[in-house]
Short mmCIF file of C-alpha atoms in Angstrom, two decimals:
data_model
loop_
_atom_site.label_atom_id
_atom_site.label_comp_id
_atom_site.label_asym_id
_atom_site.label_seq_id
_atom_site.Cartn_x
_atom_site.Cartn_y
_atom_site.Cartn_z
CA MET N 1 -35.08 13.56 -1.59
CA ARG N 2 -35.03 11.75 1.73
CA ALA N 3 -33.18 13.69 4.38
CA HIS N 4 -30.52 12.08 6.51
CA ASP N 5 -28.89 13.08 9.75
CA HIS N 6 -25.75 12.28 11.69
CA ASP N 7 -27.31 12.15 15.12
CA GLN N 8 -25.67 9.42 17.16
CA GLY N 9 -28.33 9.28 19.81
CA ASN N 10 -31.37 7.06 19.91
CA GLY N 11 -33.22 9.03 17.27
CA HIS N 12 -31.24 8.07 14.19
CA ASP N 13 -32.46 5.59 11.63
CA HIS N 14 -30.68 2.22 11.70
CA ARG N 15 -31.18 1.85 7.94
CA GLY N 16 -28.53 4.44 7.19
CA HIS N 17 -24.80 4.11 7.69
CA GLU N 18 -23.60 4.92 11.17
CA HIS N 19 -20.34 5.79 12.86
CA GLY N 20 -21.49 5.52 16.42
CA PRO N 21 -19.37 5.81 19.55
CA GLY N 22 -19.57 2.13 20.36
CA PRO N 23 -16.60 -0.18 20.80
CA GLY N 24 -15.82 -0.32 17.12
CA GLY N 25 -16.91 3.20 16.27
CA HIS N 26 -14.51 5.93 15.47
CA GLY N 27 -14.45 9.66 15.71
CA HIS N 28 -12.54 12.38 14.03
CA GLY N 29 -12.27 14.64 17.01
CA PRO N 30 -9.79 14.55 19.90
CA GLY N 31 -11.13 11.23 21.13
CA GLY N 32 -11.18 9.41 17.80
CA HIS N 33 -8.45 7.56 16.02
CA SER N 34 -6.19 9.61 13.78
CA HIS N 35 -5.61 9.10 10.10
CA GLY N 36 -1.95 9.79 9.36
CA VAL N 37 1.29 10.01 11.25
CA ALA N 38 3.63 12.59 12.73
CA ALA N 39 4.36 14.09 9.33
CA ASP N 40 6.77 16.75 10.61
CA ALA N 41 9.05 14.15 12.20
CA ASP N 42 8.91 11.94 9.12
CA ARG N 43 9.74 14.82 6.80
CA ARG N 44 12.79 15.68 8.87
CA TRP N 45 14.22 12.14 8.60
CA LEU N 46 13.44 11.96 4.90
CA ALA N 47 15.08 15.35 4.25
CA LEU N 48 18.26 14.23 6.02
CA ALA N 49 18.44 11.08 3.89
CA LEU N 50 17.75 13.11 0.72
CA GLY N 51 20.60 15.55 1.39
CA LEU N 52 23.07 12.74 2.08
CA ILE N 53 22.11 10.76 -1.01
CA ALA N 54 22.12 13.75 -3.38
CA ALA N 55 25.60 14.82 -2.28
CA PHE N 56 27.12 11.36 -2.66
CA MET N 57 25.33 10.73 -5.96
CA ALA N 58 27.02 13.74 -7.56
CA VAL N 59 30.43 12.48 -6.44
CA GLU N 60 29.73 8.97 -7.64
CA VAL N 61 28.80 10.07 -11.17
CA VAL N 62 32.13 11.87 -11.55
CA VAL N 63 34.09 8.91 -10.18
CA GLY N 64 32.15 6.43 -12.31
CA VAL N 65 33.00 8.35 -15.50
CA LEU N 66 36.68 8.65 -14.54
CA ALA N 67 36.90 4.95 -13.61
CA HIS N 68 34.93 3.76 -16.70
CA SER N 69 32.73 1.77 -14.30
CA LEU N 70 29.17 0.97 -15.36
CA ALA N 71 28.59 -0.53 -11.92
CA LEU N 72 29.28 2.84 -10.30
CA ILE N 73 27.19 4.70 -12.87
CA SER N 74 24.32 2.24 -12.40
CA ASP N 75 24.61 2.70 -8.65
CA ALA N 76 24.47 6.47 -9.17
CA ALA N 77 21.38 6.04 -11.36
CA HIS N 78 19.86 3.92 -8.63
CA MET N 79 20.67 6.64 -6.12
CA LEU N 80 18.93 9.14 -8.40
CA THR N 81 15.77 7.05 -8.11
CA ASP N 82 16.36 6.96 -4.35
CA ALA N 83 16.40 10.76 -4.29
CA VAL N 84 13.32 10.99 -6.52
CA SER N 85 11.47 8.48 -4.34
CA ILE N 86 12.18 10.56 -1.24
CA VAL N 87 11.07 13.77 -2.98
CA LEU N 88 7.85 12.06 -4.08
CA ALA N 89 7.30 10.76 -0.55
CA LEU N 90 7.74 14.27 0.86
CA ILE N 91 5.27 15.71 -1.65
CA ALA N 92 2.80 12.89 -1.04
CA MET N 93 2.97 13.40 2.72
CA ARG N 94 2.11 17.08 2.33
CA LEU N 95 -0.80 16.32 0.02
CA ALA N 96 -2.10 13.50 2.23
CA ALA N 97 -2.11 15.83 5.24
CA ARG N 98 -4.65 18.13 3.58
CA PRO N 99 -8.17 17.76 5.01
CA ALA N 100 -10.94 16.16 2.98
CA ARG N 101 -13.08 18.72 1.21
CA GLY N 102 -15.18 19.18 -1.90
CA GLY N 103 -15.21 16.21 -4.23
CA PHE N 104 -12.21 14.58 -2.52
CA THR N 105 -14.10 12.94 0.31
CA TYR N 106 -11.02 10.98 1.44
CA GLY N 107 -8.76 13.99 0.97
CA LEU N 108 -5.59 13.35 -1.05
CA LYS N 109 -4.44 10.34 0.95
CA ARG N 110 -3.83 8.29 -2.17
CA ALA N 111 -1.13 10.70 -3.30
CA GLU N 112 1.32 8.44 -1.49
CA ILE N 113 0.09 5.47 -3.53
CA LEU N 114 0.75 7.45 -6.72
CA SER N 115 4.22 8.14 -5.35
CA ALA N 116 4.84 4.45 -4.69
CA GLN N 117 3.67 3.48 -8.17
CA ALA N 118 5.89 6.13 -9.76
CA ASN N 119 8.83 4.80 -7.75
CA GLY N 120 8.16 1.26 -8.90
CA LEU N 121 7.81 2.22 -12.56
CA THR N 122 11.04 4.27 -12.56
CA LEU N 123 12.89 1.33 -11.06
CA LEU N 124 11.60 -1.01 -13.76
CA LEU N 125 12.35 1.39 -16.63
CA LEU N 126 15.83 2.16 -15.36
CA ALA N 127 16.48 -1.57 -14.91
CA VAL N 128 15.76 -2.15 -18.61
CA TRP N 129 18.33 0.46 -19.69
CA LEU N 130 20.98 -0.76 -17.24
CA ALA N 131 20.44 -4.38 -18.29
CA TYR N 132 21.05 -3.43 -21.93
CA GLU N 133 24.24 -1.54 -21.06
CA ALA N 134 25.48 -4.32 -18.78
CA VAL N 135 25.05 -7.00 -21.45
CA ARG N 136 26.76 -4.81 -24.04
CA ARG N 137 29.75 -4.23 -21.77
CA LEU N 138 29.81 -7.86 -20.77
CA LEU N 139 30.46 -8.76 -24.41
CA ASP N 140 32.96 -5.94 -24.93
CA PRO N 141 34.27 -4.85 -21.51
CA PRO N 142 36.07 -1.48 -21.34
CA PRO N 143 39.06 -0.96 -19.00
CA VAL N 144 37.92 -0.43 -15.40
CA GLU N 145 39.82 1.22 -12.52
CA GLY N 146 39.20 -1.45 -9.90
CA GLY N 147 40.78 0.46 -7.01
CA LEU N 148 38.68 3.56 -7.60
CA VAL N 149 35.53 1.43 -7.90
CA LEU N 150 36.30 -0.38 -4.64
CA VAL N 151 36.93 2.79 -2.61
CA THR N 152 33.82 4.54 -3.96
CA ALA N 153 31.64 1.48 -3.38
CA LEU N 154 32.81 1.20 0.23
CA ALA N 155 31.94 4.86 0.76
CA GLY N 156 28.56 4.20 -0.85
CA ILE N 157 27.89 1.36 1.58
CA ALA N 158 28.48 3.72 4.51
CA VAL N 159 26.26 6.44 3.00
CA ASN N 160 23.40 4.03 2.35
CA VAL N 161 23.60 2.51 5.83
CA VAL N 162 23.19 5.99 7.34
CA ALA N 163 20.42 6.95 4.86
CA ALA N 164 18.55 3.69 5.52
CA TRP N 165 18.79 4.37 9.26
CA PHE N 166 17.35 7.87 8.74
CA ILE N 167 14.35 6.55 6.80
CA SER N 168 13.80 3.65 9.21
CA LYS N 169 13.03 6.33 11.80
CA ALA N 170 10.07 7.50 9.71
CA ASN N 171 6.70 5.75 9.58
CA ARG N 172 7.21 2.81 7.21
CA THR N 173 3.52 1.87 7.26
CA SER N 174 3.28 4.55 4.56
CA LEU N 175 3.77 2.88 1.18
CA ALA N 176 5.57 5.99 -0.08
CA VAL N 177 8.05 5.90 2.81
CA GLU N 178 8.42 2.14 2.46
CA GLY N 179 9.11 2.64 -1.25
CA ALA N 180 11.91 5.09 -0.46
CA TYR N 181 13.29 2.71 2.17
CA GLN N 182 13.29 -0.21 -0.26
CA HIS N 183 15.09 1.94 -2.83
CA ILE N 184 17.89 2.69 -0.39
CA LEU N 185 18.07 -0.84 0.97
CA ASN N 186 18.43 -2.22 -2.56
CA ASP N 187 21.07 0.39 -3.27
CA LEU N 188 23.00 -0.79 -0.22
CA PHE N 189 23.05 -4.35 -1.57
CA ALA N 190 24.07 -3.00 -4.97
CA PHE N 191 27.05 -1.17 -3.48
CA ILE N 192 28.14 -4.35 -1.75
CA GLY N 193 28.09 -6.10 -5.13
CA THR N 194 29.99 -3.23 -6.73
CA ALA N 195 32.63 -3.36 -4.00
CA VAL N 196 33.11 -7.08 -4.65
CA ALA N 197 33.36 -6.37 -8.39
CA GLY N 198 35.96 -3.66 -7.80
CA LEU N 199 38.00 -6.01 -5.64
CA ILE N 200 37.86 -8.73 -8.32
CA VAL N 201 38.93 -6.31 -11.06
CA LEU N 202 41.74 -4.96 -8.87
CA THR N 203 43.13 -8.37 -7.90
CA THR N 204 42.46 -10.48 -11.01
CA GLY N 205 41.90 -8.06 -13.87
CA PHE N 206 38.56 -9.73 -14.71
CA ARG N 207 36.83 -6.67 -16.18
CA GLN N 208 33.50 -8.44 -16.77
CA ALA N 209 32.96 -8.44 -13.00
CA ASP N 210 31.85 -4.82 -13.27
CA SER N 211 29.05 -5.71 -15.73
CA ILE N 212 28.04 -8.73 -13.69
CA ALA N 213 27.68 -6.47 -10.64
CA SER N 214 25.45 -4.18 -12.74
CA LEU N 215 23.20 -7.13 -13.60
CA VAL N 216 22.88 -7.91 -9.89
CA VAL N 217 21.77 -4.30 -9.37
CA VAL N 218 19.23 -4.75 -12.18
CA ALA N 219 17.78 -7.86 -10.56
CA LEU N 220 17.36 -6.02 -7.26
CA MET N 221 15.71 -3.07 -9.01
CA VAL N 222 13.25 -5.34 -10.82
CA LYS N 223 12.32 -7.10 -7.58
CA ALA N 224 11.73 -3.86 -5.68
CA GLY N 225 9.98 -2.15 -8.59
CA TYR N 226 7.61 -5.04 -9.20
CA GLY N 227 6.71 -5.18 -5.51
CA LEU N 228 5.85 -1.48 -5.39
CA VAL N 229 3.80 -1.58 -8.60
CA ARG N 230 1.93 -4.68 -7.41
CA GLU N 231 1.07 -3.29 -3.97
CA SER N 232 0.05 0.14 -5.26
CA GLY N 233 -1.93 -1.51 -8.05
CA ARG N 234 -3.92 -3.56 -5.53
CA ILE N 235 -4.93 -0.36 -3.77
CA PHE N 236 -5.91 1.41 -6.99
CA LEU N 237 -8.00 -1.60 -8.03
CA GLU N 238 -9.81 -1.52 -4.65
CA ALA N 239 -8.59 -4.99 -3.70
CA ALA N 240 -8.92 -6.14 -0.11
CA PRO N 241 -5.75 -5.84 2.00
CA ALA N 242 -3.47 -8.80 1.35
CA HIS N 243 -3.81 -10.08 4.91
CA VAL N 244 -7.64 -9.99 4.93
CA ASP N 245 -9.87 -12.70 3.39
CA PRO N 246 -13.25 -11.08 2.58
CA ASP N 247 -15.03 -14.46 2.57
CA ALA N 248 -13.73 -15.23 6.04
CA VAL N 249 -14.76 -11.79 7.27
CA GLY N 250 -18.24 -12.19 5.78
CA ASP N 251 -18.69 -15.59 7.39
CA ARG N 252 -17.47 -14.23 10.71
CA LEU N 253 -19.99 -11.38 10.63
CA ALA N 254 -22.82 -13.68 9.52
CA GLY N 255 -22.02 -16.07 12.39
CA HIS N 256 -22.70 -13.38 14.99
CA PRO N 257 -26.25 -13.79 16.33
CA PRO N 258 -28.81 -12.39 15.65
CA VAL N 259 -27.32 -11.69 12.19
CA THR N 260 -29.06 -13.72 9.50
CA GLU N 261 -27.28 -12.49 6.40
CA VAL N 262 -24.43 -10.27 5.20
CA HIS N 263 -24.16 -9.11 1.60
CA ASP N 264 -22.71 -6.23 -0.42
CA LEU N 265 -19.54 -6.70 1.62
CA HIS N 266 -16.68 -4.52 0.37
CA ILE N 267 -13.21 -4.27 1.90
CA TRP N 268 -10.62 -1.95 0.41
CA THR N 269 -7.63 0.20 1.33
CA ILE N 270 -7.92 3.98 1.35
CA THR N 271 -4.17 4.44 1.74
CA SER N 272 -1.35 2.56 3.45
CA GLY N 273 -2.51 0.99 6.70
CA GLN N 274 -6.06 2.37 6.42
CA ALA N 275 -8.49 -0.37 5.49
CA ALA N 276 -12.20 0.37 5.09
CA LEU N 277 -15.26 -1.87 5.06
CA SER N 278 -18.89 -1.49 4.11
CA ALA N 279 -21.64 -4.10 4.24
CA HIS N 280 -25.38 -4.60 4.34
CA VAL N 281 -26.33 -6.63 7.42
CA LEU N 282 -29.70 -8.25 8.03
CA VAL N 283 -30.70 -9.27 11.56
CA ALA N 284 -33.58 -11.33 12.95
CA PRO N 285 -36.86 -9.41 13.35
CA ASP N 286 -36.48 -9.37 17.13
CA GLY N 287 -32.81 -8.31 17.02
CA ASP N 288 -31.45 -4.94 18.17
CA CYS N 289 -29.95 -3.30 15.09
CA HIS N 290 -28.00 -0.71 17.06
CA ALA N 291 -26.46 -3.30 19.40
CA VAL N 292 -25.55 -5.52 16.44
CA ARG N 293 -23.85 -2.65 14.69
CA ARG N 294 -21.81 -1.80 17.76
CA ASP N 295 -20.88 -5.46 18.29
CA LEU N 296 -19.80 -5.94 14.66
CA GLU N 297 -17.74 -2.74 14.67
CA GLY N 298 -15.98 -3.92 17.81
CA LEU N 299 -15.38 -7.35 16.27
CA LEU N 300 -13.91 -5.85 13.08
CA ALA N 301 -11.62 -3.55 15.04
CA LYS N 302 -10.41 -6.25 17.43
CA GLU N 303 -9.98 -9.19 15.07
CA TYR N 304 -9.10 -7.50 11.76
CA GLY N 305 -7.88 -4.05 12.72
CA ILE N 306 -10.56 -2.41 10.54
CA THR N 307 -11.95 0.70 12.23
CA HIS N 308 -13.25 2.66 9.23
CA THR N 309 -16.58 0.86 8.78
CA THR N 310 -19.94 1.65 7.21
CA LEU N 311 -22.60 -0.89 8.20
CA GLN N 312 -26.19 -0.67 7.01
CA VAL N 313 -28.20 -2.77 9.44
CA ASP N 314 -31.80 -3.78 8.70
CA HIS N 315 -34.32 -6.25 10.02
CA ALA N 316 -34.70 -9.30 7.82
CA GLN N 317 -38.13 -10.19 6.50
CA ASP N 318 -39.88 -13.13 8.10
CA ALA N 319 -39.37 -15.10 4.90
CA LEU N 320 -35.86 -14.16 3.80
CA LEU N 321 -35.60 -13.90 0.06
CA THR N 322 -32.52 -14.74 -1.94
CA VAL N 323 -30.35 -11.82 -2.97
CA GLY N 324 -29.78 -11.61 -6.71
CA ARG N 325 -30.17 -9.42 -9.75
CA ALA N 326 -33.61 -7.98 -10.34
CA GLY N 327 -35.54 -9.88 -12.96
CA GLU N 328 -33.06 -12.75 -13.02
CA ALA N 329 -34.76 -16.05 -13.70
CA HIS N 330 -33.29 -19.29 -12.38
CA GLY N 331 -36.09 -21.80 -12.32
CA THR N 332 -37.89 -21.53 -8.98
CA ARG N 333 -35.52 -18.90 -7.61
CA PRO N 334 -37.53 -16.13 -5.89
CA PRO N 335 -37.17 -12.50 -6.95
CA ALA N 336 -34.36 -10.31 -5.66
CA ASP N 337 -34.33 -9.10 -2.08
CA PRO N 338 -35.88 -5.63 -2.08
CA HIS N 339 -33.20 -4.49 0.34
CA CYS N 340 -30.58 -4.81 -2.36
CA ALA N 341 -31.83 -5.26 -5.90
CA ASP N 342 -28.33 -5.51 -7.36
CA ALA N 343 -26.07 -6.98 -4.68
CA HIS N 344 -22.36 -7.31 -5.35
CA GLY N 345 -20.36 -10.35 -4.35
CA PRO N 346 -21.37 -13.45 -2.40
CA VAL N 347 -24.08 -13.67 0.23
CA HIS N 348 -22.95 -14.81 3.68
CA ARG N 349 -25.31 -16.69 5.98
CA GLN N 350 -25.00 -18.95 9.00
CA GLY N 351 -24.23 -22.55 8.13
CA PRO N 352 -22.79 -23.98 4.89
CA HIS N 353 -23.22 -21.77 1.80
CA ASP N 354 -21.53 -20.98 -1.49
CA HIS N 355 -19.05 -18.14 -1.88
#
């Protein structure tokens, strides 16, 4: 087995991956960038929002049953998912704060992505049940106490405004925290709809307004739930961050002299706001591999905000061979580049080329 070292001086091999102290490098000591946020402060704001929501939710369930209001009960159910989302966010933050060890080389940072996906799925499942109940009551509306619905909904608006303010104080770059925030924000809009429905029932006697308000809540839940499932799914599937075009990044790196080729380029998200990149970079035979690595790390940090990088930098052969699968025959195509016998993704070079 070939030994490897983590010496960042002049004695390390440029063929291995490096996290040097250059402009784009990063450290994990006092001088490096930090992964994570002020978890204690975030937990305090989330706990305040959780206590407020749980207390009002219990009151709303009782009032909803007494008033025969599905809109209030659906709002209470939505608040239950709000509370669960905050609990999951709190758990995920504790897990994510644990240091990386053993087989979990990134630690448990993706616990927050699991939390976000669970939040999204609960919203979608609950929306299905509420939609069924709303349609059933729309066809056969029960008597609704409009005044009680109106007063409770107005109180719910105030509670959700305060809870949303609490969570906005936390770090919303976390997908788990953002999921909890979206839950509460959607609940705020739902209470506004419920208040309008209560006013309509109170002034006109149109009982179907309560079910229509429930369907509005359902639409908001589906929108928020789908967004959370989609974003968390992208991270689980190792997709590049939505704002980063891997082809553009590859071309940008390949256009930096003396780089001649970039392949095996991978960009993914470890957890919310923490993108990572790895690539195999070939430079001209007379190029300085160490200087190129430092330059590319600085470029990635400055232009794309990617600071967690692993760049394998090698000298290109005098006659650069085409990267491809070993043994693949395509007419006169030369054999695969020995640097990377099974390269993944497109090859980026200077000048026009296929992606």
